[in-house]
Coordinates of C-alpha atoms in Angstrom, one line a residue:
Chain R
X1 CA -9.9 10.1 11.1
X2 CA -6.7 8.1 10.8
X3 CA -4.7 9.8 8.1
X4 CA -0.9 10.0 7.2
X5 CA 0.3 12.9 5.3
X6 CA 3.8 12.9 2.9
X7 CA 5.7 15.3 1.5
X8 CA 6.7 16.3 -1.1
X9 CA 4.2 14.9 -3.9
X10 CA 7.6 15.2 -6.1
X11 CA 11.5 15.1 -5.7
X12 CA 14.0 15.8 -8.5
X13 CA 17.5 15.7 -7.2
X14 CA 21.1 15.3 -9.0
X15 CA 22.4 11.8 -9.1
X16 CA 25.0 11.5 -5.7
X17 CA 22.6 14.2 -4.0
X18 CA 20.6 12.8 -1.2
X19 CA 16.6 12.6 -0.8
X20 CA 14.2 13.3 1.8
X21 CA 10.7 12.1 1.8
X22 CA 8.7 13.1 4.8
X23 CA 5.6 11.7 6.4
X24 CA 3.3 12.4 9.8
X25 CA 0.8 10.2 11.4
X26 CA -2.5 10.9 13.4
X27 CA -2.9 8.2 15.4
X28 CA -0.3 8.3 18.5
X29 CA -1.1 4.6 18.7
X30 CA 0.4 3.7 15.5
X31 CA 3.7 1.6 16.2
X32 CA 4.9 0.4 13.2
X33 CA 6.1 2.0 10.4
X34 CA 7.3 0.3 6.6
X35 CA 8.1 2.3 3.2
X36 CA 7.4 0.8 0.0
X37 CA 9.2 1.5 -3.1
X38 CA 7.3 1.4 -6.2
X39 CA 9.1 1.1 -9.4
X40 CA 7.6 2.0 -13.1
X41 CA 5.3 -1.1 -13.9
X42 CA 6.4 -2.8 -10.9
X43 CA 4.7 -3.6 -7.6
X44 CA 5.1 -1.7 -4.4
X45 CA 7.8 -3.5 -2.5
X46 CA 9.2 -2.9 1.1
X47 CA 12.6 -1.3 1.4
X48 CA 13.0 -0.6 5.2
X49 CA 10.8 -0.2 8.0
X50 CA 10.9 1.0 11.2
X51 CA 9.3 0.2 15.0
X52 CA 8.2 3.1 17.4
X53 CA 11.4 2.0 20.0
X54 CA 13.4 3.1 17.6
X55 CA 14.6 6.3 16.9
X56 CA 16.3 5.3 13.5
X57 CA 17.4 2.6 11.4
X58 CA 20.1 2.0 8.4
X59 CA 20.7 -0.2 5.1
X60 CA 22.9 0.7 3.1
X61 CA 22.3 3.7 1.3
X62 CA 18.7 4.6 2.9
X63 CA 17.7 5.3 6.4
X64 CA 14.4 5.8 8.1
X65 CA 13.9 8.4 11.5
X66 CA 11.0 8.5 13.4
X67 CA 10.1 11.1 16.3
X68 CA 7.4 10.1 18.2
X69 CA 6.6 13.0 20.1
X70 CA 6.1 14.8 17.0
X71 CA 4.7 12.1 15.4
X72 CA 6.7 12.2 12.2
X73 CA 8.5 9.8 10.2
X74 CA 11.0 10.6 7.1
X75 CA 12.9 8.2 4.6
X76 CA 16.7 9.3 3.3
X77 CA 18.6 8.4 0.6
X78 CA 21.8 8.9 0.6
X79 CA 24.2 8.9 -2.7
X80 CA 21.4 8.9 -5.0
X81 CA 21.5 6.5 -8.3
X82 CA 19.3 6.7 -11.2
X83 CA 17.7 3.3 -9.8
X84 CA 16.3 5.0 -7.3
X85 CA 13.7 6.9 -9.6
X86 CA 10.4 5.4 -8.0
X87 CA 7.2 6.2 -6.6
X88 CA 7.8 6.0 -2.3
X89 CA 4.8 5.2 0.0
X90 CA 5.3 6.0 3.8
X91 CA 2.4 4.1 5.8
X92 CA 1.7 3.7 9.2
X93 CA 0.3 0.6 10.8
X94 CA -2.9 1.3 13.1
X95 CA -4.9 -1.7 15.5
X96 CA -8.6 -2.0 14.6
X97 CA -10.1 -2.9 18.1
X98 CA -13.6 -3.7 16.6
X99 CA -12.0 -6.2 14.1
X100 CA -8.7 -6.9 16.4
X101 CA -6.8 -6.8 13.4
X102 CA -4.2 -4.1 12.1
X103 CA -4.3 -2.3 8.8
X104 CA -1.8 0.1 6.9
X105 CA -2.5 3.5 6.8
X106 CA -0.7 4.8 3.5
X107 CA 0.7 8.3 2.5
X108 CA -0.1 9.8 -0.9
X109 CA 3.4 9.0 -2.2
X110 CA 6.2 11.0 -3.4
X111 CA 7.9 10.7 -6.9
X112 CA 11.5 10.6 -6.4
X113 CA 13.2 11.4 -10.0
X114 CA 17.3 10.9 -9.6
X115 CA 18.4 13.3 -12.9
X116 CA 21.7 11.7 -14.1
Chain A
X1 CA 8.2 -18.9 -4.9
X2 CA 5.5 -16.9 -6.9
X3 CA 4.2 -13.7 -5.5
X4 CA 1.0 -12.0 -5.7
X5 CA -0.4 -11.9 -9.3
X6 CA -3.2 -9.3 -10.3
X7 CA -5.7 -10.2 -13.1
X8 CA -6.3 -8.0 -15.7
X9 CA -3.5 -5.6 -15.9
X10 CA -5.6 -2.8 -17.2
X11 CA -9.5 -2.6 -17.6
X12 CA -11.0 -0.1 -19.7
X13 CA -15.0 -0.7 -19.1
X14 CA -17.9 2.3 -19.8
X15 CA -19.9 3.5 -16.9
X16 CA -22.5 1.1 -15.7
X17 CA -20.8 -2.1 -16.6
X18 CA -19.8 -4.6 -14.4
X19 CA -16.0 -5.6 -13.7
X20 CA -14.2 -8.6 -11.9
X21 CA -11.0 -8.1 -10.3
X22 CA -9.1 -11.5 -9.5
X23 CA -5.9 -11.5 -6.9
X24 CA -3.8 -14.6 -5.9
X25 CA -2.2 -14.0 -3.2
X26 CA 0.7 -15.8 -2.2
X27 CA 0.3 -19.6 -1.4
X28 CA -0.1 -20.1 2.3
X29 CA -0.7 -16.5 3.1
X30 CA -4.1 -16.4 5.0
X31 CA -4.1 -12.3 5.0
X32 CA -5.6 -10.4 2.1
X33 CA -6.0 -7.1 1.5
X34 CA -7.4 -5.0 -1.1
X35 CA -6.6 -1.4 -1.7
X36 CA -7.0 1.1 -4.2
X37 CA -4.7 4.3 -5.3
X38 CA -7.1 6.8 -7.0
X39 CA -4.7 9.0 -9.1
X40 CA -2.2 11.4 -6.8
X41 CA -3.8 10.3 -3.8
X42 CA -2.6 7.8 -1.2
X43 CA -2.9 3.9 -1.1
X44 CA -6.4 3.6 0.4
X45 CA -7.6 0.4 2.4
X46 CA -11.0 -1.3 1.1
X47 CA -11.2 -4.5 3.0
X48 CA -9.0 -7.7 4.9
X49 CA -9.7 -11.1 4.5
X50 CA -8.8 -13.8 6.8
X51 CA -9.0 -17.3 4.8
X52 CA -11.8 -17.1 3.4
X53 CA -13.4 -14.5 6.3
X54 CA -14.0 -10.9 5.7
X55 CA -12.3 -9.2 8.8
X56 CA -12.2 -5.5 8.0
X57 CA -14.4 -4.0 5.2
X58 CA -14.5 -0.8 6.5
X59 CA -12.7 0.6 3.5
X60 CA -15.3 -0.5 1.0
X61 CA -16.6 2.8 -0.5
X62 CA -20.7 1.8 -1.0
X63 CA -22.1 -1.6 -2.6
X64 CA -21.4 -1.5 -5.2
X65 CA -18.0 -3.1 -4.7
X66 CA -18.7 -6.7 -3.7
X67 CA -15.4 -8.9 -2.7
X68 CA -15.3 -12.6 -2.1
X69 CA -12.7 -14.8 -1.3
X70 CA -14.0 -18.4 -1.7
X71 CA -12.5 -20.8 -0.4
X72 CA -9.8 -19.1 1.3
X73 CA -8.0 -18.6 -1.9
X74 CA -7.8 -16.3 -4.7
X75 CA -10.1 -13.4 -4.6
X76 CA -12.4 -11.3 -6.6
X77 CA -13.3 -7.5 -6.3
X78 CA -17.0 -7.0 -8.4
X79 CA -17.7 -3.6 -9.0
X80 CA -21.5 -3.1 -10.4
X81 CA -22.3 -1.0 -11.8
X82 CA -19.4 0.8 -12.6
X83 CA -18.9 4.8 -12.3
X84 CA -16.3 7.5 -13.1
X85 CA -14.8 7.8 -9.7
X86 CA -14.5 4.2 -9.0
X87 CA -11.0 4.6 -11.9
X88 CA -7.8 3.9 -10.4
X89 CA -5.1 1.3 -9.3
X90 CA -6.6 -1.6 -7.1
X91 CA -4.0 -3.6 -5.2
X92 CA -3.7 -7.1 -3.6
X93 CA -1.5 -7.7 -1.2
X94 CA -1.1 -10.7 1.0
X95 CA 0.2 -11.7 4.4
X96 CA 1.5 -14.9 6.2
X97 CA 0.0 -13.3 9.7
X98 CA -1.5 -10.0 10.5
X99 CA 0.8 -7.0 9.5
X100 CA 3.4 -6.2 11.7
X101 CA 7.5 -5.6 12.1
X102 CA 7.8 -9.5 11.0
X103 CA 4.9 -10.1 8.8
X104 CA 5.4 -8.3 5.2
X105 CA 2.7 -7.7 3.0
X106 CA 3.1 -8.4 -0.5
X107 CA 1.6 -6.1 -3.1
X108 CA 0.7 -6.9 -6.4
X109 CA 1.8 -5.4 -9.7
X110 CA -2.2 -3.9 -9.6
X111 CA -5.0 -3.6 -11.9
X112 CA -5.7 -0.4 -13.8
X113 CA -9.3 0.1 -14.1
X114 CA -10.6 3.1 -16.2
X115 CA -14.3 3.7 -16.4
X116 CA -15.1 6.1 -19.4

């Protein structure tokens, strides 16, 4: 079934260091592709997404790449801060013909903690 | 503007009682979602309203989970009776149109139920 697999479950880097999270899709149909940051107590928000014409995308510190072909997606952080300590969900977005609607397929997430 | 709001926070029920989630979404939003995170696993899709129309429930695990939106909106998430495996984080999240590069969904902050 539709499934989206990230890695690694957990992430301890230096503060200034940069991050990696990385995630792969099943479904070649999938064309959108958003990351949510979730903070300790705080609601999963979006940080930075990505479209399947696009090879990559910047803000700021964090970047998102996506290869197609290989069907793999992967959030970096660049410069790491403390504030970036969170809980990081890749998800992919997948078209339900029998409902015509979409729906979010979600990774297993990855603890990111920034050691100061 | 206020976002999505979650109510309870946390739920602590025994096995075999019954327990009422409540989401309000954001006001306007005609797209609701609930999921649910059991722990260390990925964000898992239970069901899609439109208004007040159920549009994808494929992700409802058995029925014992009963969801309504009334009215088109706030909505409830029933689960009777209540077992073990049914513990974890259920999200709300809402959307202005159907997900996509420029329709966000909104999460929650989530409710933490544990069944003992």
């Amino acid at each position: 079934g539709e499934n989206v697999e990230q890695h690694p479950s957990t992430l301890s880097v230096q503060e200034g260091d940069s991050a990696v999270i990385k995630c792969t899709y099943s479904d070649s149909a999938s064309n959108y592709f958003p990351w949510y940051k979730q903070e300790l107590g705080k609601r999963p928000q979006l940080i930075i997404d990505i479209r399947s014409n696009v090879g990559e995308k910047k803000d700021q510190r964090i970047a998102v790449t996506l290869n197609k072909t290989a069907k793999h997606f992967s959030l970096h952080i660049t410069e790491t801060q403390p504030e970036d300590s969170a809980v990081y969900f890749c998800a992919a977005r997948n078209f339900r013909t029998s409902s015509g609607t979409y729906k979010y397929i979600f990774g297993t997430g990855t603890r990111l903690k920034v050691l100061a | 503007e206020a976002g999505v709001t979650q109510f309870p926070s946390h739920s602590v029920i025994e096995k075999g009682q019954t327990v009422t989630l409540r989401c309000d979404p954001i006001s306007g939003h005609d797209n609701l979602y609930w999921y649910r995170r059991v722990m260390g696993k990925e964000i898992k899709f239970l069901l899609h309203f439109v208004k007040e129309s159920k549009q994808d429930e494929s992700g409802m695990p058995n029925n014992r989970f009963l969801a309504e939106r009334t009215g088109g909106t706030y909505s409830t998430l029933k689960v009777q009776p209540a077992e073990l495996e049914d513990s974890g984080v259920y999200f709300c999240a809402s959307s202005q149109g159907f997900l996509g590069s420029r329709t966000e969904a909104f999460f929650g902050q989530g409710t933490r139920l544990t069944v003992v």
